[in-house]
């Protein structure tokens, strides 16, 4: 197999693998939310000051799922950006694949931030009542 063919095959596999990992993180975020929601207390702090005291308290609602919903919308936008990159990079295929990899790696980082926020803020509230 020619070297250029092997490189393009590896780049396509890297993009596919990064898409799969992004999908796994997105599913993990939704699963975490669905597992935590039934365990939320009837009144949930909406704002906590620097000393850890709740300043604004409200009842639990479906607004709880805003974080994974926003994460899903950002992932859809990421996929649209990937399609745009693929359409524009007709001449420089390797450059387009590298840009796709960079976008997907960056979004993995964004998803890990979302999951970290869920884990550090939401889970302690949902399992300490």
mmCIF file of N, CA and C in Angstrom:
data_model
loop_
_atom_site.group_PDB
_atom_site.id
_atom_site.type_symbol
_atom_site.label_atom_id
_atom_site.label_comp_id
_atom_site.label_asym_id
_atom_site.label_seq_id
_atom_site.Cartn_x
_atom_site.Cartn_y
_atom_site.Cartn_z
ATOM 1 N N UNK A 1 0.847 -1.178 0.000
ATOM 2 C CA UNK A 1 0.000 0.000 0.000
ATOM 3 C C UNK A 1 0.892 1.240 0.000
ATOM 4 N N UNK A 2 0.585 2.190 -0.870
ATOM 5 C CA UNK A 2 1.386 3.410 -0.895
ATOM 6 C C UNK A 2 1.279 4.170 0.419
ATOM 7 N N UNK A 3 2.334 4.909 0.690
ATOM 8 C CA UNK A 3 2.404 5.639 1.967
ATOM 9 C C UNK A 3 1.266 6.643 2.124
ATOM 10 N N UNK A 4 0.937 7.381 1.062
ATOM 11 C CA UNK A 4 -0.140 8.367 1.150
ATOM 12 C C UNK A 4 -1.481 7.698 1.424
ATOM 13 N N UNK A 5 -1.721 6.541 0.830
ATOM 14 C CA UNK A 5 -2.969 5.822 1.062
ATOM 15 C C UNK A 5 -3.078 5.363 2.499
ATOM 16 N N UNK A 6 -1.960 4.898 3.069
ATOM 17 C CA UNK A 6 -1.944 4.445 4.458
ATOM 18 C C UNK A 6 -2.189 5.608 5.407
ATOM 19 N N UNK A 7 -1.566 6.749 5.135
ATOM 20 C CA UNK A 7 -1.749 7.924 5.987
ATOM 21 C C UNK A 7 -3.195 8.401 5.974
ATOM 22 N N UNK A 8 -3.808 8.438 4.795
ATOM 23 C CA UNK A 8 -5.196 8.911 4.737
ATOM 24 C C UNK A 8 -6.134 7.924 5.413
ATOM 25 N N UNK A 9 -5.843 6.616 5.317
ATOM 26 C CA UNK A 9 -6.654 5.617 5.993
ATOM 27 C C UNK A 9 -6.552 5.764 7.508
ATOM 28 N N UNK A 10 -5.329 5.987 8.009
ATOM 29 C CA UNK A 10 -5.136 6.184 9.449
ATOM 30 C C UNK A 10 -5.825 7.452 9.937
ATOM 31 N N UNK A 11 -5.787 8.520 9.140
ATOM 32 C CA UNK A 11 -6.443 9.759 9.530
ATOM 33 C C UNK A 11 -7.960 9.591 9.569
ATOM 34 N N UNK A 12 -8.518 8.854 8.608
ATOM 35 C CA UNK A 12 -9.957 8.609 8.619
ATOM 36 C C UNK A 12 -10.353 7.771 9.826
ATOM 37 N N UNK A 13 -9.526 6.780 10.169
ATOM 38 C CA UNK A 13 -9.819 5.955 11.336
ATOM 39 C C UNK A 13 -9.708 6.774 12.615
ATOM 40 N N UNK A 14 -8.763 7.704 12.674
ATOM 41 C CA UNK A 14 -8.609 8.557 13.859
ATOM 42 C C UNK A 14 -9.842 9.429 14.044
ATOM 43 N N UNK A 15 -10.345 9.992 12.950
ATOM 44 C CA UNK A 15 -11.543 10.829 13.035
ATOM 45 C C UNK A 15 -12.731 9.986 13.490
ATOM 46 N N UNK A 16 -12.876 8.782 12.954
ATOM 47 C CA UNK A 16 -13.974 7.903 13.361
ATOM 48 C C UNK A 16 -13.862 7.530 14.833
ATOM 49 N N UNK A 17 -12.666 7.223 15.284
ATOM 50 C CA UNK A 17 -12.454 6.859 16.681
ATOM 51 C C UNK A 17 -12.765 8.027 17.616
ATOM 52 N N UNK A 18 -12.361 9.227 17.235
ATOM 53 C CA UNK A 18 -12.663 10.408 18.041
ATOM 54 C C UNK A 18 -14.167 10.683 18.087
ATOM 55 N N UNK A 19 -14.863 10.449 16.977
ATOM 56 C CA UNK A 19 -16.321 10.591 16.979
ATOM 57 C C UNK A 19 -16.963 9.588 17.932
ATOM 58 N N UNK A 20 -16.463 8.365 17.937
ATOM 59 C CA UNK A 20 -16.996 7.331 18.833
ATOM 60 C C UNK A 20 -16.779 7.736 20.290
ATOM 61 N N UNK A 21 -15.590 8.214 20.629
ATOM 62 C CA UNK A 21 -15.316 8.629 22.008
ATOM 63 C C UNK A 21 -16.179 9.824 22.418
ATOM 64 N N UNK A 22 -16.405 10.750 21.504
ATOM 65 C CA UNK A 22 -17.306 11.861 21.793
ATOM 66 C C UNK A 22 -18.715 11.353 22.064
ATOM 67 N N UNK A 23 -19.163 10.389 21.276
ATOM 68 C CA UNK A 23 -20.480 9.796 21.490
ATOM 69 C C UNK A 23 -20.585 9.098 22.839
ATOM 70 N N UNK A 24 -19.530 8.390 23.219
ATOM 71 C CA UNK A 24 -19.520 7.705 24.522
ATOM 72 C C UNK A 24 -19.624 8.721 25.654
ATOM 73 N N UNK A 25 -18.885 9.820 25.568
ATOM 74 C CA UNK A 25 -18.948 10.848 26.611
ATOM 75 C C UNK A 25 -20.321 11.512 26.667
ATOM 76 N N UNK A 26 -20.941 11.708 25.511
ATOM 77 C CA UNK A 26 -22.274 12.293 25.479
ATOM 78 C C UNK A 26 -23.296 11.372 26.139
ATOM 79 N N UNK A 27 -23.218 10.083 25.837
ATOM 80 C CA UNK A 27 -24.116 9.106 26.459
ATOM 81 C C UNK A 27 -23.864 9.050 27.967
ATOM 82 N N UNK A 28 -22.616 9.104 28.381
ATOM 83 C CA UNK A 28 -22.290 9.075 29.815
ATOM 84 C C UNK A 28 -22.903 10.274 30.537
ATOM 85 N N UNK A 29 -22.890 11.432 29.907
ATOM 86 C CA UNK A 29 -23.480 12.620 30.517
ATOM 87 C C UNK A 29 -24.988 12.450 30.712
ATOM 88 N N UNK A 30 -25.669 11.933 29.688
ATOM 89 C CA UNK A 30 -27.113 11.709 29.805
ATOM 90 C C UNK A 30 -27.421 10.653 30.864
ATOM 91 N N UNK A 31 -26.637 9.587 30.915
ATOM 92 C CA UNK A 31 -26.868 8.529 31.909
ATOM 93 C C UNK A 31 -26.676 9.089 33.317
ATOM 94 N N UNK A 32 -25.621 9.883 33.513
ATOM 95 C CA UNK A 32 -25.393 10.497 34.829
ATOM 96 C C UNK A 32 -26.578 11.364 35.236
ATOM 97 N N UNK A 33 -27.117 12.106 34.295
ATOM 98 C CA UNK A 33 -28.247 12.986 34.604
ATOM 99 C C UNK A 33 -29.491 12.182 34.960
ATOM 100 N N UNK A 34 -29.774 11.146 34.184
ATOM 101 C CA UNK A 34 -30.954 10.339 34.466
ATOM 102 C C UNK A 34 -30.824 9.577 35.787
ATOM 103 N N UNK A 35 -29.613 9.202 36.155
ATOM 104 C CA UNK A 35 -29.427 8.517 37.434
ATOM 105 C C UNK A 35 -29.526 9.478 38.619
ATOM 106 N N UNK A 36 -29.092 10.708 38.446
ATOM 107 C CA UNK A 36 -29.083 11.661 39.555
ATOM 108 C C UNK A 36 -30.443 12.315 39.771
ATOM 109 N N UNK A 37 -31.234 12.495 38.720
ATOM 110 C CA UNK A 37 -32.489 13.241 38.839
ATOM 111 C C UNK A 37 -33.457 12.668 39.879
ATOM 112 N N UNK A 38 -33.713 11.350 39.919
ATOM 113 C CA UNK A 38 -34.651 10.847 40.931
ATOM 114 C C UNK A 38 -34.161 11.035 42.367
ATOM 115 N N UNK A 39 -32.868 11.192 42.554
ATOM 116 C CA UNK A 39 -32.298 11.344 43.892
ATOM 117 C C UNK A 39 -32.192 12.792 44.360
ATOM 118 N N UNK A 40 -32.605 13.732 43.529
ATOM 119 C CA UNK A 40 -32.549 15.136 43.932
ATOM 120 C C UNK A 40 -33.551 15.401 45.044
ATOM 121 N N UNK A 41 -33.186 16.257 45.994
ATOM 122 C CA UNK A 41 -34.155 16.626 47.037
ATOM 123 C C UNK A 41 -35.266 17.490 46.421
ATOM 124 N N UNK A 42 -36.394 17.623 47.116
ATOM 125 C CA UNK A 42 -37.497 18.439 46.574
ATOM 126 C C UNK A 42 -37.106 19.889 46.317
ATOM 127 N N UNK A 43 -36.227 20.449 47.145
ATOM 128 C CA UNK A 43 -35.750 21.807 46.893
ATOM 129 C C UNK A 43 -34.245 21.751 46.633
ATOM 130 N N UNK A 44 -33.857 22.329 45.511
ATOM 131 C CA UNK A 44 -32.464 22.258 45.046
ATOM 132 C C UNK A 44 -31.858 23.657 45.082
ATOM 133 N N UNK A 45 -30.657 23.803 45.655
ATOM 134 C CA UNK A 45 -30.009 25.117 45.619
ATOM 135 C C UNK A 45 -29.630 25.497 44.188
ATOM 136 N N UNK A 46 -30.017 26.675 43.771
ATOM 137 C CA UNK A 46 -29.686 27.161 42.419
ATOM 138 C C UNK A 46 -28.418 27.996 42.419
ATOM 139 N N UNK A 47 -28.117 28.591 43.575
ATOM 140 C CA UNK A 47 -26.911 29.401 43.678
ATOM 141 C C UNK A 47 -26.320 29.170 45.064
ATOM 142 N N UNK A 48 -25.025 28.944 45.103
ATOM 143 C CA UNK A 48 -24.324 28.690 46.363
ATOM 144 C C UNK A 48 -23.222 29.726 46.487
ATOM 145 N N UNK A 49 -23.095 30.335 47.674
ATOM 146 C CA UNK A 49 -22.044 31.339 47.849
ATOM 147 C C UNK A 49 -20.692 30.659 48.097
ATOM 148 N N UNK A 50 -19.665 31.468 48.319
ATOM 149 C CA UNK A 50 -18.316 30.935 48.479
ATOM 150 C C UNK A 50 -18.139 30.122 49.764
ATOM 151 N N UNK A 51 -19.029 30.288 50.703
ATOM 152 C CA UNK A 51 -18.954 29.530 51.951
ATOM 153 C C UNK A 51 -19.751 28.236 51.886
ATOM 154 N N UNK A 52 -20.372 27.969 50.752
ATOM 155 C CA UNK A 52 -21.112 26.731 50.577
ATOM 156 C C UNK A 52 -22.557 26.800 51.041
ATOM 157 N N UNK A 53 -23.052 28.003 51.348
ATOM 158 C CA UNK A 53 -24.442 28.162 51.792
ATOM 159 C C UNK A 53 -25.329 28.452 50.589
ATOM 160 N N UNK A 54 -26.485 27.807 50.528
ATOM 161 C CA UNK A 54 -27.394 28.088 49.407
ATOM 162 C C UNK A 54 -28.015 29.478 49.529
ATOM 163 N N UNK A 55 -27.932 30.256 48.479
ATOM 164 C CA UNK A 55 -28.498 31.608 48.456
ATOM 165 C C UNK A 55 -29.843 31.636 47.735
ATOM 166 N N UNK A 56 -30.036 30.771 46.775
ATOM 167 C CA UNK A 56 -31.264 30.712 46.002
ATOM 168 C C UNK A 56 -31.684 29.253 45.921
ATOM 169 N N UNK A 57 -32.873 28.942 46.420
ATOM 170 C CA UNK A 57 -33.355 27.566 46.452
ATOM 171 C C UNK A 57 -34.667 27.503 45.677
ATOM 172 N N UNK A 58 -34.822 26.455 44.849
ATOM 173 C CA UNK A 58 -36.052 26.259 44.078
ATOM 174 C C UNK A 58 -36.335 24.767 43.999
ATOM 175 N N UNK A 59 -37.533 24.441 43.605
ATOM 176 C CA UNK A 59 -37.893 23.037 43.445
ATOM 177 C C UNK A 59 -37.205 22.423 42.243
ATOM 178 N N UNK A 60 -37.068 21.107 42.265
ATOM 179 C CA UNK A 60 -36.422 20.465 41.111
ATOM 180 C C UNK A 60 -37.354 20.524 39.907
ATOM 181 N N UNK A 61 -36.754 20.616 38.738
ATOM 182 C CA UNK A 61 -37.532 20.710 37.498
ATOM 183 C C UNK A 61 -36.761 20.023 36.379
ATOM 184 N N UNK A 62 -37.381 19.999 35.210
ATOM 185 C CA UNK A 62 -36.716 19.401 34.052
ATOM 186 C C UNK A 62 -35.599 20.289 33.521
ATOM 187 N N UNK A 63 -35.477 21.492 34.049
ATOM 188 C CA UNK A 63 -34.358 22.367 33.706
ATOM 189 C C UNK A 63 -33.025 21.714 34.092
ATOM 190 N N UNK A 64 -33.113 20.721 34.966
ATOM 191 C CA UNK A 64 -31.951 19.946 35.382
ATOM 192 C C UNK A 64 -31.229 19.341 34.176
ATOM 193 N N UNK A 65 -31.980 19.019 33.132
ATOM 194 C CA UNK A 65 -31.403 18.366 31.949
ATOM 195 C C UNK A 65 -30.855 19.367 30.934
ATOM 196 N N UNK A 66 -30.745 20.634 31.332
ATOM 197 C CA UNK A 66 -30.210 21.650 30.419
ATOM 198 C C UNK A 66 -28.751 21.377 30.060
ATOM 199 N N UNK A 67 -27.969 20.926 31.030
ATOM 200 C CA UNK A 67 -26.546 20.678 30.780
ATOM 201 C C UNK A 67 -26.324 19.602 29.716
ATOM 202 N N UNK A 68 -26.908 18.404 29.832
ATOM 203 C CA UNK A 68 -26.690 17.434 28.761
ATOM 204 C C UNK A 68 -27.346 17.850 27.446
ATOM 205 N N UNK A 69 -28.430 18.633 27.531
ATOM 206 C CA UNK A 69 -29.064 19.122 26.305
ATOM 207 C C UNK A 69 -28.141 20.107 25.583
ATOM 208 N N UNK A 70 -27.531 21.009 26.348
ATOM 209 C CA UNK A 70 -26.566 21.944 25.773
ATOM 210 C C UNK A 70 -25.357 21.196 25.210
ATOM 211 N N UNK A 71 -24.917 20.188 25.926
ATOM 212 C CA UNK A 71 -23.798 19.375 25.470
ATOM 213 C C UNK A 71 -24.142 18.681 24.149
ATOM 214 N N UNK A 72 -25.360 18.181 24.016
ATOM 215 C CA UNK A 72 -25.800 17.535 22.773
ATOM 216 C C UNK A 72 -25.881 18.534 21.628
ATOM 217 N N UNK A 73 -26.379 19.741 21.915
ATOM 218 C CA UNK A 73 -26.467 20.772 20.878
ATOM 219 C C UNK A 73 -25.074 21.183 20.405
ATOM 220 N N UNK A 74 -24.147 21.303 21.338
ATOM 221 C CA UNK A 74 -22.767 21.637 20.953
ATOM 222 C C UNK A 74 -22.137 20.526 20.126
ATOM 223 N N UNK A 75 -22.463 19.274 20.452
ATOM 224 C CA UNK A 75 -21.945 18.153 19.669
ATOM 225 C C UNK A 75 -22.510 18.191 18.250
ATOM 226 N N UNK A 76 -23.798 18.504 18.108
ATOM 227 C CA UNK A 76 -24.398 18.626 16.776
ATOM 228 C C UNK A 76 -23.717 19.746 15.987
ATOM 229 N N UNK A 77 -23.433 20.867 16.655
ATOM 230 C CA UNK A 77 -22.720 21.967 15.996
ATOM 231 C C UNK A 77 -21.313 21.533 15.593
ATOM 232 N N UNK A 78 -20.680 20.736 16.446
ATOM 233 C CA UNK A 78 -19.340 20.220 16.149
ATOM 234 C C UNK A 78 -19.370 19.348 14.894
ATOM 235 N N UNK A 79 -20.384 18.513 14.769
ATOM 236 C CA UNK A 79 -20.506 17.642 13.596
ATOM 237 C C UNK A 79 -20.739 18.485 12.341
ATOM 238 N N UNK A 80 -21.532 19.555 12.458
ATOM 239 C CA UNK A 80 -21.733 20.444 11.308
ATOM 240 C C UNK A 80 -20.431 21.117 10.895
ATOM 241 N N UNK A 81 -19.625 21.514 11.869
ATOM 242 C CA UNK A 81 -18.321 22.111 11.570
ATOM 243 C C UNK A 81 -17.443 21.084 10.854
ATOM 244 N N UNK A 82 -17.491 19.833 11.305
ATOM 245 C CA UNK A 82 -16.698 18.787 10.657
ATOM 246 C C UNK A 82 -17.111 18.603 9.202
ATOM 247 N N UNK A 83 -18.412 18.642 8.934
ATOM 248 C CA UNK A 83 -18.887 18.512 7.550
ATOM 249 C C UNK A 83 -18.406 19.679 6.711
ATOM 250 N N UNK A 84 -18.446 20.890 7.282
ATOM 251 C CA UNK A 84 -17.969 22.074 6.567
ATOM 252 C C UNK A 84 -16.485 21.942 6.234
ATOM 253 N N UNK A 85 -15.707 21.472 7.200
ATOM 254 C CA UNK A 85 -14.270 21.292 6.985
ATOM 255 C C UNK A 85 -14.034 20.275 5.870
ATOM 256 N N UNK A 86 -14.804 19.193 5.880
ATOM 257 C CA UNK A 86 -14.645 18.152 4.873
ATOM 258 C C UNK A 86 -14.998 18.678 3.487
ATOM 259 N N UNK A 87 -16.021 19.523 3.385
ATOM 260 C CA UNK A 87 -16.415 20.079 2.094
ATOM 261 C C UNK A 87 -15.378 21.060 1.560
ATOM 262 N N UNK A 88 -14.768 21.829 2.435
ATOM 263 C CA UNK A 88 -13.802 22.844 2.011
ATOM 264 C C UNK A 88 -12.427 22.261 1.691
ATOM 265 N N UNK A 89 -12.110 21.115 2.252
ATOM 266 C CA UNK A 89 -10.759 20.573 2.085
ATOM 267 C C UNK A 89 -10.712 19.534 0.971
ATOM 268 N N UNK A 90 -11.204 19.895 -0.204
ATOM 269 C CA UNK A 90 -11.171 18.947 -1.317
ATOM 270 C C UNK A 90 -9.755 18.768 -1.846
ATOM 271 N N UNK A 91 -8.961 19.839 -1.886
ATOM 272 C CA UNK A 91 -7.599 19.734 -2.394
ATOM 273 C C UNK A 91 -6.622 19.178 -1.377
ATOM 274 N N UNK A 92 -6.700 19.648 -0.168
ATOM 275 C CA UNK A 92 -5.760 19.238 0.880
ATOM 276 C C UNK A 92 -6.478 18.296 1.851
ATOM 277 N N UNK A 93 -6.585 17.050 1.480
ATOM 278 C CA UNK A 93 -7.319 16.056 2.278
ATOM 279 C C UNK A 93 -6.680 15.856 3.660
ATOM 280 N N UNK A 94 -5.355 15.804 3.719
ATOM 281 C CA UNK A 94 -4.672 15.587 4.999
ATOM 282 C C UNK A 94 -4.910 16.763 5.942
ATOM 283 N N UNK A 95 -4.893 17.969 5.401
ATOM 284 C CA UNK A 95 -5.126 19.150 6.235
ATOM 285 C C UNK A 95 -6.541 19.136 6.801
ATOM 286 N N UNK A 96 -7.512 18.725 5.991
ATOM 287 C CA UNK A 96 -8.890 18.638 6.462
ATOM 288 C C UNK A 96 -9.047 17.614 7.567
ATOM 289 N N UNK A 97 -8.376 16.474 7.441
ATOM 290 C CA UNK A 97 -8.454 15.447 8.479
ATOM 291 C C UNK A 97 -7.819 15.925 9.773
ATOM 292 N N UNK A 98 -6.707 16.653 9.654
ATOM 293 C CA UNK A 98 -6.067 17.184 10.863
ATOM 294 C C UNK A 98 -6.956 18.209 11.557
ATOM 295 N N UNK A 99 -7.640 19.041 10.782
ATOM 296 C CA UNK A 99 -8.569 19.999 11.370
ATOM 297 C C UNK A 99 -9.733 19.282 12.048
ATOM 298 N N UNK A 100 -10.233 18.217 11.412
ATOM 299 C CA UNK A 100 -11.312 17.443 12.024
ATOM 300 C C UNK A 100 -10.854 16.822 13.346
ATOM 301 N N UNK A 101 -9.654 16.256 13.338
ATOM 302 C CA UNK A 101 -9.113 15.680 14.574
ATOM 303 C C UNK A 101 -8.983 16.732 15.664
ATOM 304 N N UNK A 102 -8.512 17.920 15.304
ATOM 305 C CA UNK A 102 -8.346 18.990 16.287
ATOM 306 C C UNK A 102 -9.695 19.406 16.865
ATOM 307 N N UNK A 103 -10.717 19.530 16.017
ATOM 308 C CA UNK A 103 -12.048 19.913 16.494
ATOM 309 C C UNK A 103 -12.590 18.839 17.438
ATOM 310 N N UNK A 104 -12.439 17.582 17.082
ATOM 311 C CA UNK A 104 -12.960 16.501 17.915
ATOM 312 C C UNK A 104 -12.201 16.381 19.237
ATOM 313 N N UNK A 105 -10.900 16.562 19.200
ATOM 314 C CA UNK A 105 -10.129 16.530 20.448
ATOM 315 C C UNK A 105 -10.515 17.685 21.361
ATOM 316 N N UNK A 106 -10.714 18.859 20.772
ATOM 317 C CA UNK A 106 -11.131 20.011 21.560
ATOM 318 C C UNK A 106 -12.501 19.750 22.184
ATOM 319 N N UNK A 107 -13.397 19.134 21.427
ATOM 320 C CA UNK A 107 -14.724 18.891 21.973
ATOM 321 C C UNK A 107 -14.714 17.793 23.038
ATOM 322 N N UNK A 108 -13.803 16.850 22.945
ATOM 323 C CA UNK A 108 -13.653 15.868 24.032
ATOM 324 C C UNK A 108 -13.306 16.610 25.323
ATOM 325 N N UNK A 109 -12.423 17.585 25.234
ATOM 326 C CA UNK A 109 -12.061 18.385 26.404
ATOM 327 C C UNK A 109 -13.279 19.132 26.951
ATOM 328 N N UNK A 110 -14.085 19.713 26.065
ATOM 329 C CA UNK A 110 -15.298 20.427 26.481
ATOM 330 C C UNK A 110 -16.262 19.473 27.170
ATOM 331 N N UNK A 111 -16.430 18.277 26.624
ATOM 332 C CA UNK A 111 -17.339 17.304 27.238
ATOM 333 C C UNK A 111 -16.842 16.868 28.614
ATOM 334 N N UNK A 112 -15.542 16.717 28.756
ATOM 335 C CA UNK A 112 -15.001 16.353 30.065
ATOM 336 C C UNK A 112 -15.237 17.458 31.096
ATOM 337 N N UNK A 113 -15.226 18.709 30.665
ATOM 338 C CA UNK A 113 -15.549 19.811 31.576
ATOM 339 C C UNK A 113 -17.011 19.716 32.000
ATOM 340 N N UNK A 114 -17.919 19.469 31.056
ATOM 341 C CA UNK A 114 -19.328 19.302 31.391
ATOM 342 C C UNK A 114 -19.512 18.166 32.400
ATOM 343 N N UNK A 115 -18.879 17.046 32.152
ATOM 344 C CA UNK A 115 -19.016 15.886 33.037
ATOM 345 C C UNK A 115 -18.426 16.195 34.412
ATOM 346 N N UNK A 116 -17.321 16.912 34.447
ATOM 347 C CA UNK A 116 -16.716 17.284 35.734
ATOM 348 C C UNK A 116 -17.662 18.176 36.540
ATOM 349 N N UNK A 117 -18.282 19.129 35.874
ATOM 350 C CA UNK A 117 -19.234 20.010 36.563
ATOM 351 C C UNK A 117 -20.402 19.195 37.097
ATOM 352 N N UNK A 118 -20.921 18.288 36.289
ATOM 353 C CA UNK A 118 -22.013 17.434 36.756
ATOM 354 C C UNK A 118 -21.574 16.623 37.969
ATOM 355 N N UNK A 119 -20.418 16.080 37.902
ATOM 356 C CA UNK A 119 -19.942 15.191 38.969
ATOM 357 C C UNK A 119 -19.666 15.944 40.261
ATOM 358 N N UNK A 120 -19.101 17.130 40.176
ATOM 359 C CA UNK A 120 -18.719 17.843 41.395
ATOM 360 C C UNK A 120 -19.840 18.683 42.004
ATOM 361 N N UNK A 121 -20.806 19.111 41.199
ATOM 362 C CA UNK A 121 -21.876 19.953 41.722
ATOM 363 C C UNK A 121 -23.177 19.183 41.899
ATOM 364 N N UNK A 122 -23.577 18.433 40.905
ATOM 365 C CA UNK A 122 -24.899 17.813 40.922
ATOM 366 C C UNK A 122 -24.937 16.570 41.801
ATOM 367 N N UNK A 123 -23.961 15.715 41.685
ATOM 368 C CA UNK A 123 -24.005 14.472 42.472
ATOM 369 C C UNK A 123 -23.984 14.699 43.969
ATOM 370 N N UNK A 124 -23.159 15.596 44.493
ATOM 371 C CA UNK A 124 -23.219 15.803 45.957
ATOM 372 C C UNK A 124 -24.601 16.302 46.417
ATOM 373 N N UNK A 125 -25.250 17.134 45.615
ATOM 374 C CA UNK A 125 -26.572 17.624 45.980
ATOM 375 C C UNK A 125 -27.595 16.497 45.931
ATOM 376 N N UNK A 126 -27.490 15.627 44.920
ATOM 377 C CA UNK A 126 -28.512 14.601 44.742
ATOM 378 C C UNK A 126 -28.371 13.437 45.703
ATOM 379 N N UNK A 127 -27.206 13.219 46.253
ATOM 380 C CA UNK A 127 -27.030 12.052 47.132
ATOM 381 C C UNK A 127 -26.779 12.423 48.580
ATOM 382 N N UNK A 128 -27.039 13.667 48.977
ATOM 383 C CA UNK A 128 -26.823 14.043 50.367
ATOM 384 C C UNK A 128 -28.103 14.471 51.069
ATOM 385 N N UNK A 129 -29.252 14.141 50.540
ATOM 386 C CA UNK A 129 -30.490 14.541 51.223
ATOM 387 C C UNK A 129 -31.009 13.427 52.106
#
